[in-house]
Amino acid sequence: MTTLARSADTLTRDALAVLQPGFTGTDAPDWLLRRLGEGLASVGLFGRNVHTPEQLAALSARLRAETDGLLIAIDEEGGDVTRLEVRGGSSFPGNLALGAVDDPGLTRAVARALGRRLAECGVNLNWAPSADVNSNPGNPVIGVRSFGSDPHLVARHTAAYIQGLQAAGVAACTKHFPGHGDTAVDSHHDLPRIDAALDTLHARELVPFKAAVAAGTKAVMSAHILVPALDDDLPATLSPAALHGLLRAPVAAGGLGFDGLIVTDAVEMQAIAATYGIERGSVLAIAAGADAICVGGGLADERTVLRLRDALVRAVRSGALAEERLADAAARVRALARWTRETARTRDTAPAEAADPEVGLRAARRALRLTEGGAPYEPLRTPAYVAAFTPVANIAVGDETPWGVAAELARLLPGTETGTFGAAQAAETGTPAMISKVLGEAGDRRIVAVVRDAHRHPWMAEALAALIAARPGTVVVEMGVPQAPPTGALHIATHGAARVCGRAAAEVITGG
């Protein structure tokens, strides 16, 4: 083989190595197996790829049979964002619940237990934790995915989460750098902008990321957000000032001194795709200092992989992307894969019972905040009626994962029924008619109203107020970020909508 041919082959392999694509189905498609043999070094998994733990373990083994140096990544935050338990709800509460408890040891234990499950399924890179400070309570995409609004609380739990996850042999990918918590726009749909001054960023957004680097996070995920204090023109994912000049820069020079893998958020999100296109966006991201391109949440096919591979190769040949930068990015991907292989041999192998299989439920119970309204609350002993006021789920959470308390109440109080009500129904019939329907379906049963971020949805807050006025004995369960004053005969703030949060709330409602 000639030197030129070897160089071309190396360039193509490096271009494949920096991609983290997804695919459809619960079996590995032939095209993916072929590309693994040609240099692809990472694969991203989503809920559509997961049926059972055994199936996922077999899938991971099949992928790894093509190349042992493989990163198998997943977006498993626990709480509202789960892929392992996408069809039933998570066994672990999310970040806001852990932050409400504020016990870093518990956070570490939850992350360790979650990491063990991932490792047992063959996953070795988790696109978590979210280190965003939820400084804007109206944020449409972070919310309960954040540990809270206090930068130092978020920092200590981010560090604890990383330590627990990586003790199980799974690399943490701390996100969304430089912080997505002060946005009013979801980057899945548009390009958010944060106008905070640089000193504010250092005192707020960057505090958890500094703690993450100190805790040894193996990866950091960039956010598709425009931060003029760092770069007037380019979102962080595409900005040399944000990635190289801040995240990579030495601490002595005012940076964070991070030397691990920088992963982009999904490039098909509209913040990148609609403004730069995925090919140009991927080239700009690698040139700016990113090492791996996340793609495949929406575009999960071979054509997308080849488009991005070829765009990177063309950019190197045209001089738009330095070959050394692409080679460095690919080397960082392979280095993390080596770390996961080496860690897998020595990772936490304590007996399963030592990992506290009930740690998720125990954490969810501790996260509850109860407020009684007036007379002491009398637990329900007979079937209830659950009125679920349901917002449209953001893309990160997805709408396929069940949430609420209905299933758990039906288990504890057989005969419990549920009605689901949304913004469209409120707009079509009006609040009075919707509440009349709730009351008619409930009959003489006690009503449990379940809401999610009621402070962000005026129709929901109006409906809840009308229902409580009509039926003062209503129990209210807030499963989002609690902001509005507590209402109802009993108000339960769960700080998240994971299955275990619903179970913990149902236990209180029934006295069980």
Short mmCIF file of C-alpha atoms in Angstrom, two decimals:
data_model
loop_
_atom_site.label_atom_id
_atom_site.label_comp_id
_atom_site.label_asym_id
_atom_site.label_seq_id
_atom_site.Cartn_x
_atom_site.Cartn_y
_atom_site.Cartn_z
CA MET A 1 0.00 0.00 0.00
CA THR A 2 1.39 3.43 -0.90
CA THR A 3 1.99 6.22 1.63
CA LEU A 4 -0.80 8.22 -0.01
CA ALA A 5 -3.20 5.30 0.28
CA ARG A 6 -2.27 4.76 3.91
CA SER A 7 -2.81 8.46 4.60
CA ALA A 8 -6.23 8.42 2.95
CA ASP A 9 -7.21 5.32 4.93
CA THR A 10 -6.03 6.93 8.18
CA LEU A 11 -7.95 10.11 7.42
CA THR A 12 -11.15 8.16 6.76
CA ARG A 13 -10.73 6.10 9.93
CA ASP A 14 -10.16 9.24 11.98
CA ALA A 15 -13.25 10.88 10.47
CA LEU A 16 -15.34 7.85 11.45
CA ALA A 17 -13.74 7.67 14.89
CA VAL A 18 -15.04 11.09 15.95
CA LEU A 19 -18.68 10.24 15.19
CA GLN A 20 -21.11 8.94 17.83
CA PRO A 21 -24.07 7.83 15.69
CA GLY A 22 -27.32 6.20 16.64
CA PHE A 23 -29.35 3.56 14.83
CA THR A 24 -32.84 2.09 14.91
CA GLY A 25 -33.93 -1.28 16.24
CA THR A 26 -32.84 -3.62 19.01
CA ASP A 27 -30.34 -5.48 16.81
CA ALA A 28 -27.20 -4.08 15.22
CA PRO A 29 -27.82 -3.29 11.53
CA ASP A 30 -25.34 -4.59 8.97
CA TRP A 31 -24.28 -1.11 7.90
CA LEU A 32 -23.25 -0.25 11.45
CA LEU A 33 -21.19 -3.43 11.83
CA ARG A 34 -19.40 -2.64 8.56
CA ARG A 35 -18.54 0.89 9.66
CA LEU A 36 -17.24 -0.39 12.99
CA GLY A 37 -14.79 -2.49 11.03
CA GLU A 38 -13.74 0.60 9.07
CA GLY A 39 -12.92 2.77 12.08
CA LEU A 40 -16.14 3.87 13.76
CA ALA A 41 -15.27 3.95 17.46
CA SER A 42 -18.51 5.01 19.18
CA VAL A 43 -22.20 4.19 19.08
CA GLY A 44 -25.05 6.04 20.77
CA LEU A 45 -28.03 4.17 22.21
CA PHE A 46 -31.54 5.51 22.72
CA GLY A 47 -34.79 4.13 24.11
CA ARG A 48 -35.68 2.62 20.74
CA ASN A 49 -32.64 0.32 21.08
CA VAL A 50 -33.59 -1.05 24.50
CA HIS A 51 -36.08 -3.82 25.21
CA THR A 52 -34.65 -5.70 28.20
CA PRO A 53 -31.34 -5.65 30.08
CA GLU A 54 -30.49 -9.04 28.60
CA GLN A 55 -31.21 -7.85 25.06
CA LEU A 56 -29.12 -4.73 25.61
CA ALA A 57 -26.21 -6.75 26.96
CA ALA A 58 -26.37 -9.02 23.91
CA LEU A 59 -26.51 -6.01 21.58
CA SER A 60 -23.49 -4.46 23.27
CA ALA A 61 -21.57 -7.73 22.98
CA ARG A 62 -22.41 -7.97 19.28
CA LEU A 63 -21.17 -4.44 18.66
CA ARG A 64 -18.02 -5.00 20.65
CA ALA A 65 -17.28 -8.19 18.74
CA GLU A 66 -16.53 -5.98 15.72
CA THR A 67 -14.06 -3.80 17.63
CA ASP A 68 -13.07 -4.09 21.26
CA GLY A 69 -12.11 -0.43 21.40
CA LEU A 70 -15.70 0.80 21.32
CA LEU A 71 -17.51 3.46 23.28
CA ILE A 72 -21.16 2.52 23.77
CA ALA A 73 -22.91 5.65 24.95
CA ILE A 74 -26.40 6.31 26.28
CA ASP A 75 -28.39 9.25 27.61
CA GLU A 76 -29.33 7.79 31.00
CA GLU A 77 -29.74 10.61 33.50
CA GLY A 78 -32.21 8.68 35.62
CA GLY A 79 -35.32 10.52 36.74
CA ASP A 80 -37.35 11.95 33.88
CA VAL A 81 -34.68 11.12 31.25
CA THR A 82 -34.31 7.36 31.07
CA ARG A 83 -33.48 5.02 28.21
CA LEU A 84 -32.92 1.84 30.22
CA GLU A 85 -36.47 2.03 31.57
CA VAL A 86 -38.09 4.12 28.88
CA ARG A 87 -41.33 2.12 28.89
CA GLY A 88 -41.86 1.85 32.62
CA GLY A 89 -40.14 4.82 34.22
CA SER A 90 -36.88 5.02 36.09
CA SER A 91 -35.94 3.21 39.28
CA PHE A 92 -33.82 6.24 40.20
CA PRO A 93 -34.93 9.78 40.96
CA GLY A 94 -33.40 12.54 38.88
CA ASN A 95 -31.09 15.37 39.78
CA LEU A 96 -33.59 17.78 41.32
CA ALA A 97 -34.75 15.14 43.79
CA LEU A 98 -31.15 14.38 44.76
CA GLY A 99 -30.44 18.07 45.14
CA ALA A 100 -33.52 18.48 47.35
CA VAL A 101 -32.18 15.80 49.70
CA ASP A 102 -28.71 17.39 49.49
CA ASP A 103 -26.79 14.34 50.66
CA PRO A 104 -23.77 13.91 48.34
CA GLY A 105 -23.23 10.41 49.71
CA LEU A 106 -26.72 9.45 48.57
CA THR A 107 -26.12 11.00 45.15
CA ARG A 108 -22.89 9.04 44.86
CA ALA A 109 -24.69 5.82 45.81
CA VAL A 110 -27.50 6.42 43.29
CA ALA A 111 -25.01 7.12 40.50
CA ARG A 112 -22.99 4.05 41.46
CA ALA A 113 -26.09 1.83 41.32
CA LEU A 114 -27.09 3.33 37.98
CA GLY A 115 -23.56 2.88 36.68
CA ARG A 116 -23.55 -0.77 37.68
CA ARG A 117 -26.70 -1.36 35.65
CA LEU A 118 -25.19 0.35 32.64
CA ALA A 119 -21.94 -1.61 32.95
CA GLU A 120 -23.84 -4.88 33.21
CA CYS A 121 -25.55 -3.99 29.93
CA GLY A 122 -22.23 -3.23 28.23
CA VAL A 123 -22.60 0.56 28.24
CA ASN A 124 -19.38 2.41 29.10
CA LEU A 125 -20.18 6.10 28.43
CA ASN A 126 -23.13 7.94 29.94
CA TRP A 127 -24.14 11.36 28.58
CA ALA A 128 -24.74 12.51 32.17
CA PRO A 129 -24.85 14.22 34.62
CA SER A 130 -26.46 17.54 33.83
CA ALA A 131 -24.38 20.17 35.64
CA ASP A 132 -26.66 23.03 34.60
CA VAL A 133 -27.63 25.53 37.30
CA ASN A 134 -31.38 26.02 36.95
CA SER A 135 -31.21 29.77 37.51
CA ASN A 136 -34.21 30.42 35.23
CA PRO A 137 -37.26 28.61 36.68
CA GLY A 138 -39.01 29.05 33.33
CA ASN A 139 -36.35 27.06 31.52
CA PRO A 140 -38.23 24.72 29.14
CA VAL A 141 -35.57 22.02 28.74
CA ILE A 142 -33.57 21.65 31.99
CA GLY A 143 -35.91 21.94 34.99
CA VAL A 144 -35.81 18.77 37.11
CA ARG A 145 -32.73 17.63 35.19
CA SER A 146 -30.74 20.12 37.26
CA PHE A 147 -29.67 19.52 40.86
CA GLY A 148 -31.00 22.98 41.68
CA SER A 149 -30.52 26.74 41.43
CA ASP A 150 -27.57 27.09 43.83
CA PRO A 151 -24.25 26.75 41.94
CA HIS A 152 -22.43 25.26 44.90
CA LEU A 153 -25.14 22.69 45.59
CA VAL A 154 -25.08 21.73 41.91
CA ALA A 155 -21.29 21.52 42.05
CA ARG A 156 -21.08 19.13 45.00
CA HIS A 157 -23.73 16.81 43.58
CA THR A 158 -22.20 16.90 40.10
CA ALA A 159 -18.89 15.79 41.61
CA ALA A 160 -20.57 13.08 43.69
CA TYR A 161 -22.48 11.77 40.68
CA ILE A 162 -19.30 11.56 38.58
CA GLN A 163 -17.48 9.71 41.35
CA GLY A 164 -20.29 7.17 41.75
CA LEU A 165 -20.77 6.59 38.03
CA GLN A 166 -17.07 6.21 37.25
CA ALA A 167 -16.54 3.90 40.23
CA ALA A 168 -18.79 1.50 38.33
CA GLY A 169 -16.55 1.70 35.27
CA VAL A 170 -18.79 3.99 33.23
CA ALA A 171 -17.33 7.27 31.95
CA ALA A 172 -19.31 10.37 32.89
CA CYS A 173 -20.05 13.03 30.28
CA THR A 174 -20.90 16.22 32.18
CA LYS A 175 -23.28 18.53 30.32
CA HIS A 176 -24.25 21.08 28.93
CA PHE A 177 -21.12 23.26 28.89
CA PRO A 178 -20.94 26.19 29.60
CA GLY A 179 -24.40 25.84 31.21
CA HIS A 180 -27.95 25.64 29.83
CA GLY A 181 -29.85 26.68 32.95
CA ASP A 182 -30.47 30.36 32.19
CA THR A 183 -32.16 29.84 28.85
CA ALA A 184 -35.77 30.43 27.84
CA VAL A 185 -35.40 28.48 24.59
CA ASP A 186 -34.94 24.75 23.99
CA SER A 187 -31.91 24.20 21.73
CA HIS A 188 -33.73 21.24 20.17
CA HIS A 189 -35.89 23.87 18.46
CA ASP A 190 -33.84 27.08 18.21
CA LEU A 191 -30.57 28.73 19.27
CA PRO A 192 -30.74 29.94 22.89
CA ARG A 193 -28.79 32.98 24.05
CA ILE A 194 -27.37 33.72 27.50
CA ASP A 195 -26.42 37.36 28.04
CA ALA A 196 -24.68 36.88 31.39
CA ALA A 197 -21.39 38.70 31.92
CA LEU A 198 -18.17 36.71 32.17
CA ASP A 199 -17.87 37.20 35.93
CA THR A 200 -21.46 35.92 36.32
CA LEU A 201 -20.61 32.83 34.27
CA HIS A 202 -17.63 32.11 36.53
CA ALA A 203 -19.69 32.65 39.68
CA ARG A 204 -22.71 30.64 38.51
CA GLU A 205 -22.69 28.49 35.33
CA LEU A 206 -19.06 27.40 35.48
CA VAL A 207 -18.90 26.47 39.18
CA PRO A 208 -20.28 22.91 38.63
CA PHE A 209 -18.07 22.35 35.58
CA LYS A 210 -14.99 23.31 37.58
CA ALA A 211 -16.07 20.78 40.20
CA ALA A 212 -16.63 18.18 37.48
CA VAL A 213 -13.12 18.63 36.11
CA ALA A 214 -11.70 18.40 39.64
CA ALA A 215 -13.72 15.20 40.20
CA GLY A 216 -12.16 13.64 37.10
CA THR A 217 -15.04 13.59 34.65
CA LYS A 218 -13.87 11.72 31.56
CA ALA A 219 -15.98 13.74 29.14
CA VAL A 220 -17.84 17.04 28.84
CA MET A 221 -20.73 17.72 26.47
CA SER A 222 -21.00 21.14 24.83
CA ALA A 223 -24.25 23.09 24.57
CA HIS A 224 -25.66 24.70 21.45
CA ILE A 225 -26.07 28.09 23.13
CA LEU A 226 -24.82 31.53 22.19
CA VAL A 227 -22.94 33.22 25.03
CA PRO A 228 -21.72 36.64 23.84
CA ALA A 229 -19.43 36.98 26.86
CA LEU A 230 -17.44 34.12 25.29
CA ASP A 231 -18.19 34.48 21.58
CA ASP A 232 -20.38 37.06 19.83
CA ASP A 233 -21.03 34.91 16.78
CA LEU A 234 -20.70 31.18 17.39
CA PRO A 235 -22.61 28.90 19.78
CA ALA A 236 -20.43 27.14 22.35
CA THR A 237 -20.33 23.86 20.40
CA LEU A 238 -18.71 25.64 17.46
CA SER A 239 -16.69 28.22 19.38
CA PRO A 240 -12.89 27.96 19.78
CA ALA A 241 -13.16 30.59 22.51
CA ALA A 242 -15.57 28.42 24.51
CA LEU A 243 -13.99 25.00 23.93
CA HIS A 244 -10.29 25.67 23.47
CA GLY A 245 -10.06 29.08 25.11
CA LEU A 246 -12.13 28.30 28.22
CA LEU A 247 -12.74 24.58 28.72
CA ARG A 248 -9.28 23.42 27.61
CA ALA A 249 -7.25 26.45 28.73
CA PRO A 250 -5.08 26.01 31.85
CA VAL A 251 -6.50 27.15 35.16
CA ALA A 252 -3.64 29.63 35.47
CA ALA A 253 -4.86 31.24 32.26
CA GLY A 254 -8.46 31.49 33.47
CA GLY A 255 -9.66 28.23 31.94
CA LEU A 256 -10.95 24.98 33.40
CA GLY A 257 -7.95 22.87 32.43
CA PHE A 258 -10.01 19.98 31.06
CA ASP A 259 -7.99 17.40 29.13
CA GLY A 260 -10.62 14.71 28.50
CA LEU A 261 -13.10 14.09 25.68
CA ILE A 262 -15.31 16.94 24.48
CA VAL A 263 -18.58 15.63 22.99
CA THR A 264 -21.08 17.82 21.18
CA ASP A 265 -24.77 17.74 21.92
CA ALA A 266 -26.68 16.25 18.99
CA VAL A 267 -25.84 18.15 15.81
CA GLU A 268 -29.26 17.53 14.27
CA MET A 269 -30.82 19.76 16.93
CA GLN A 270 -32.21 22.88 15.27
CA ALA A 271 -29.79 25.22 17.04
CA ILE A 272 -27.09 23.75 14.76
CA ALA A 273 -28.93 22.05 11.89
CA ALA A 274 -31.10 25.05 11.01
CA THR A 275 -28.31 27.60 11.25
CA TYR A 276 -25.16 25.85 10.00
CA GLY A 277 -26.28 22.46 8.72
CA ILE A 278 -25.01 19.22 10.20
CA GLU A 279 -22.02 18.84 7.86
CA ARG A 280 -20.65 22.35 8.34
CA GLY A 281 -21.60 22.29 12.01
CA SER A 282 -19.63 19.08 12.55
CA VAL A 283 -16.54 20.47 10.82
CA LEU A 284 -16.71 23.71 12.81
CA ALA A 285 -17.17 21.77 16.06
CA ILE A 286 -14.08 19.60 15.52
CA ALA A 287 -12.08 22.66 14.43
CA ALA A 288 -13.20 24.49 17.58
CA GLY A 289 -11.92 21.73 19.87
CA ALA A 290 -14.70 19.13 20.09
CA ASP A 291 -13.55 15.51 19.80
CA ALA A 292 -16.78 13.61 19.18
CA ILE A 293 -19.93 14.45 17.24
CA CYS A 294 -23.17 13.18 18.76
CA VAL A 295 -25.75 12.41 16.07
CA GLY A 296 -28.54 9.89 15.77
CA GLY A 297 -31.35 10.92 18.07
CA GLY A 298 -33.24 11.94 14.95
CA LEU A 299 -30.94 11.09 12.03
CA ALA A 300 -30.15 7.43 12.66
CA ASP A 301 -29.04 5.97 9.37
CA GLU A 302 -25.95 5.09 7.37
CA ARG A 303 -26.40 8.00 5.00
CA THR A 304 -25.97 10.49 7.85
CA VAL A 305 -22.78 8.78 9.02
CA LEU A 306 -21.34 8.88 5.51
CA ARG A 307 -22.36 12.52 5.03
CA LEU A 308 -20.50 13.56 8.16
CA ARG A 309 -17.50 11.33 7.48
CA ASP A 310 -17.12 12.72 3.99
CA ALA A 311 -17.62 16.31 5.16
CA LEU A 312 -14.74 15.94 7.62
CA VAL A 313 -12.48 14.34 5.01
CA ARG A 314 -13.25 17.11 2.49
CA ALA A 315 -12.59 19.76 5.13
CA VAL A 316 -9.14 18.34 5.82
CA ARG A 317 -8.30 18.12 2.13
CA SER A 318 -9.47 21.68 1.51
CA GLY A 319 -7.57 23.06 4.48
CA ALA A 320 -10.73 24.08 6.37
CA LEU A 321 -9.87 21.58 9.12
CA ALA A 322 -6.33 20.80 10.24
CA GLU A 323 -5.50 17.13 9.85
CA GLU A 324 -3.67 17.26 13.19
CA ARG A 325 -6.86 18.49 14.92
CA LEU A 326 -8.90 15.62 13.50
CA ALA A 327 -6.18 13.13 14.45
CA ASP A 328 -6.05 14.55 17.99
CA ALA A 329 -9.84 14.27 18.33
CA ALA A 330 -9.81 10.66 17.14
CA ALA A 331 -6.95 9.86 19.53
CA ARG A 332 -8.96 11.22 22.46
CA VAL A 333 -11.92 9.00 21.53
CA ARG A 334 -9.67 5.94 21.40
CA ALA A 335 -7.98 6.92 24.68
CA LEU A 336 -11.32 7.00 26.48
CA ALA A 337 -12.21 3.62 25.00
CA ARG A 338 -8.92 2.27 26.41
CA TRP A 339 -9.77 3.71 29.83
CA THR A 340 -13.13 1.94 29.81
CA ARG A 341 -11.48 -1.38 28.86
CA GLU A 342 -8.88 -1.08 31.59
CA THR A 343 -11.41 0.06 34.17
CA ALA A 344 -13.77 -2.79 33.27
CA ARG A 345 -11.18 -5.23 34.58
CA THR A 346 -10.96 -3.57 37.98
CA ARG A 347 -14.33 -1.82 38.36
CA ASP A 348 -16.62 -2.14 41.34
CA THR A 349 -17.57 -5.83 41.57
CA ALA A 350 -19.07 -5.85 45.07
CA PRO A 351 -22.08 -8.15 45.50
CA ALA A 352 -25.27 -6.66 44.12
CA GLU A 353 -26.85 -6.52 47.56
CA ALA A 354 -24.02 -4.32 48.78
CA ALA A 355 -25.02 -1.71 46.20
CA ASP A 356 -28.42 -1.23 47.93
CA PRO A 357 -31.00 -2.19 45.28
CA GLU A 358 -33.55 0.10 46.95
CA VAL A 359 -31.34 3.18 46.91
CA GLY A 360 -33.44 4.84 44.22
CA LEU A 361 -36.71 4.45 46.11
CA ARG A 362 -35.06 5.47 49.34
CA ALA A 363 -33.78 8.64 47.68
CA ALA A 364 -37.22 9.40 46.16
CA ARG A 365 -38.86 9.09 49.58
CA ARG A 366 -36.35 11.46 51.13
CA ALA A 367 -36.90 13.99 48.34
CA LEU A 368 -40.63 14.45 49.06
CA ARG A 369 -41.76 17.77 50.53
CA LEU A 370 -45.21 17.66 52.11
CA THR A 371 -47.49 20.60 52.96
CA GLU A 372 -50.84 20.03 54.64
CA GLY A 373 -53.64 22.47 53.90
CA GLY A 374 -55.77 23.17 56.95
CA ALA A 375 -56.97 20.04 58.77
CA PRO A 376 -54.56 17.13 59.27
CA TYR A 377 -54.45 14.93 56.21
CA GLU A 378 -56.29 11.62 56.32
CA PRO A 379 -54.75 9.00 54.01
CA LEU A 380 -56.93 7.55 51.26
CA ARG A 381 -58.31 4.07 51.95
CA THR A 382 -60.68 3.73 48.99
CA PRO A 383 -60.20 4.05 45.21
CA ALA A 384 -59.32 7.56 44.05
CA TYR A 385 -59.67 9.51 40.84
CA VAL A 386 -56.42 10.86 39.38
CA ALA A 387 -56.70 14.01 37.26
CA ALA A 388 -53.43 14.21 35.34
CA PHE A 389 -52.81 17.67 33.87
CA THR A 390 -50.23 16.81 31.26
CA PRO A 391 -47.92 19.22 29.42
CA VAL A 392 -46.18 18.42 26.17
CA ALA A 393 -42.94 16.64 27.08
CA ASN A 394 -39.70 18.19 25.90
CA ILE A 395 -37.67 16.15 23.42
CA ALA A 396 -34.96 15.24 25.92
CA VAL A 397 -37.55 13.56 28.14
CA GLY A 398 -39.72 12.14 25.37
CA ASP A 399 -43.40 11.34 25.55
CA GLU A 400 -43.11 7.55 25.60
CA THR A 401 -42.07 7.26 29.25
CA PRO A 402 -45.03 7.04 31.64
CA TRP A 403 -45.14 9.40 34.60
CA GLY A 404 -47.45 10.30 37.44
CA VAL A 405 -48.95 8.45 40.41
CA ALA A 406 -51.89 6.67 38.76
CA ALA A 407 -50.22 3.29 38.30
CA GLU A 408 -48.93 3.19 41.86
CA LEU A 409 -52.24 4.36 43.33
CA ALA A 410 -54.08 1.73 41.31
CA ARG A 411 -51.72 -0.88 42.75
CA LEU A 412 -52.31 0.31 46.32
CA LEU A 413 -56.00 1.20 45.84
CA PRO A 414 -57.48 -1.13 43.21
CA GLY A 415 -60.27 0.56 41.29
CA THR A 416 -58.52 3.91 41.06
CA GLU A 417 -59.15 5.54 37.70
CA THR A 418 -57.38 8.26 35.72
CA GLY A 419 -58.33 11.09 33.40
CA THR A 420 -55.72 12.92 31.33
CA PHE A 421 -56.16 16.58 30.45
CA GLY A 422 -53.96 18.84 28.33
CA ALA A 423 -53.59 22.36 26.99
CA ALA A 424 -55.50 21.57 23.79
CA GLN A 425 -58.54 20.41 25.73
CA ALA A 426 -58.40 23.46 27.99
CA ALA A 427 -58.27 25.72 24.93
CA GLU A 428 -61.05 23.87 23.12
CA THR A 429 -63.60 23.47 25.91
CA GLY A 430 -62.49 26.11 28.41
CA THR A 431 -61.39 25.52 31.98
CA PRO A 432 -64.90 25.35 33.55
CA ALA A 433 -66.01 22.62 31.14
CA MET A 434 -62.79 20.67 31.69
CA ILE A 435 -63.14 20.83 35.47
CA SER A 436 -66.80 19.84 35.19
CA LYS A 437 -65.64 16.75 33.34
CA VAL A 438 -63.12 15.97 36.07
CA LEU A 439 -65.78 16.26 38.75
CA GLY A 440 -68.24 14.18 36.76
CA GLU A 441 -65.76 11.36 36.18
CA ALA A 442 -64.55 11.45 39.78
CA GLY A 443 -68.00 11.22 41.30
CA ASP A 444 -67.70 11.01 45.08
CA ARG A 445 -64.13 9.68 44.98
CA ARG A 446 -61.25 11.73 46.35
CA ILE A 447 -59.35 13.52 43.61
CA VAL A 448 -55.59 13.47 43.22
CA ALA A 449 -54.44 16.20 40.83
CA VAL A 450 -51.05 15.58 39.25
CA VAL A 451 -49.19 18.46 37.62
CA ARG A 452 -45.75 19.02 36.14
CA ASP A 453 -44.22 22.51 36.24
CA ALA A 454 -47.55 24.20 36.88
CA HIS A 455 -45.76 27.56 37.14
CA ARG A 456 -44.76 27.33 33.44
CA HIS A 457 -48.22 26.46 32.11
CA PRO A 458 -50.96 29.06 32.77
CA TRP A 459 -53.71 26.70 31.60
CA MET A 460 -52.55 24.12 34.15
CA ALA A 461 -52.36 26.58 37.04
CA GLU A 462 -55.84 27.89 36.18
CA ALA A 463 -57.30 24.40 36.02
CA LEU A 464 -55.71 23.42 39.31
CA ALA A 465 -57.05 26.51 41.07
CA ALA A 466 -60.55 25.87 39.71
CA LEU A 467 -60.46 22.22 40.76
CA ILE A 468 -59.36 23.00 44.32
CA ALA A 469 -62.06 25.67 44.61
CA ALA A 470 -64.66 23.11 43.55
CA ARG A 471 -63.23 20.22 45.57
CA PRO A 472 -61.15 21.51 48.54
CA GLY A 473 -60.18 17.96 49.59
CA THR A 474 -58.12 17.48 46.43
CA VAL A 475 -54.57 16.17 46.89
CA VAL A 476 -52.01 17.90 44.67
CA VAL A 477 -48.84 16.21 43.44
CA GLU A 478 -46.32 18.52 41.73
CA MET A 479 -43.85 16.38 39.78
CA GLY A 480 -41.87 19.19 38.18
CA VAL A 481 -40.00 22.14 39.66
CA PRO A 482 -42.08 23.42 42.58
CA GLN A 483 -42.51 27.19 42.34
CA ALA A 484 -46.13 28.11 43.02
CA PRO A 485 -47.44 28.20 46.62
CA PRO A 486 -48.60 24.78 47.87
CA THR A 487 -52.31 24.09 47.37
CA GLY A 488 -54.78 21.33 48.19
CA ALA A 489 -55.60 19.23 51.24
CA LEU A 490 -52.10 17.83 50.86
CA HIS A 491 -49.43 19.16 48.52
CA ILE A 492 -46.62 16.77 47.60
CA ALA A 493 -43.57 18.05 45.76
CA THR A 494 -41.70 15.05 44.37
CA HIS A 495 -38.98 17.01 42.50
CA GLY A 496 -39.28 14.76 39.48
CA ALA A 497 -41.54 12.37 37.63
CA ALA A 498 -39.56 9.12 37.78
CA ARG A 499 -41.49 5.95 38.57
CA VAL A 500 -39.97 5.82 42.06
CA CYS A 501 -41.08 9.41 42.70
CA GLY A 502 -44.64 8.37 41.85
CA ARG A 503 -44.38 5.37 44.14
CA ALA A 504 -43.07 7.47 47.02
CA ALA A 505 -45.93 9.96 46.58
CA ALA A 506 -48.54 7.17 46.38
CA GLU A 507 -47.25 5.70 49.63
CA VAL A 508 -47.86 9.03 51.37
CA ILE A 509 -51.29 9.51 49.81
CA THR A 510 -52.43 6.08 51.02
CA GLY A 511 -50.49 6.02 54.26
CA GLY A 512 -48.74 2.93 52.96
#
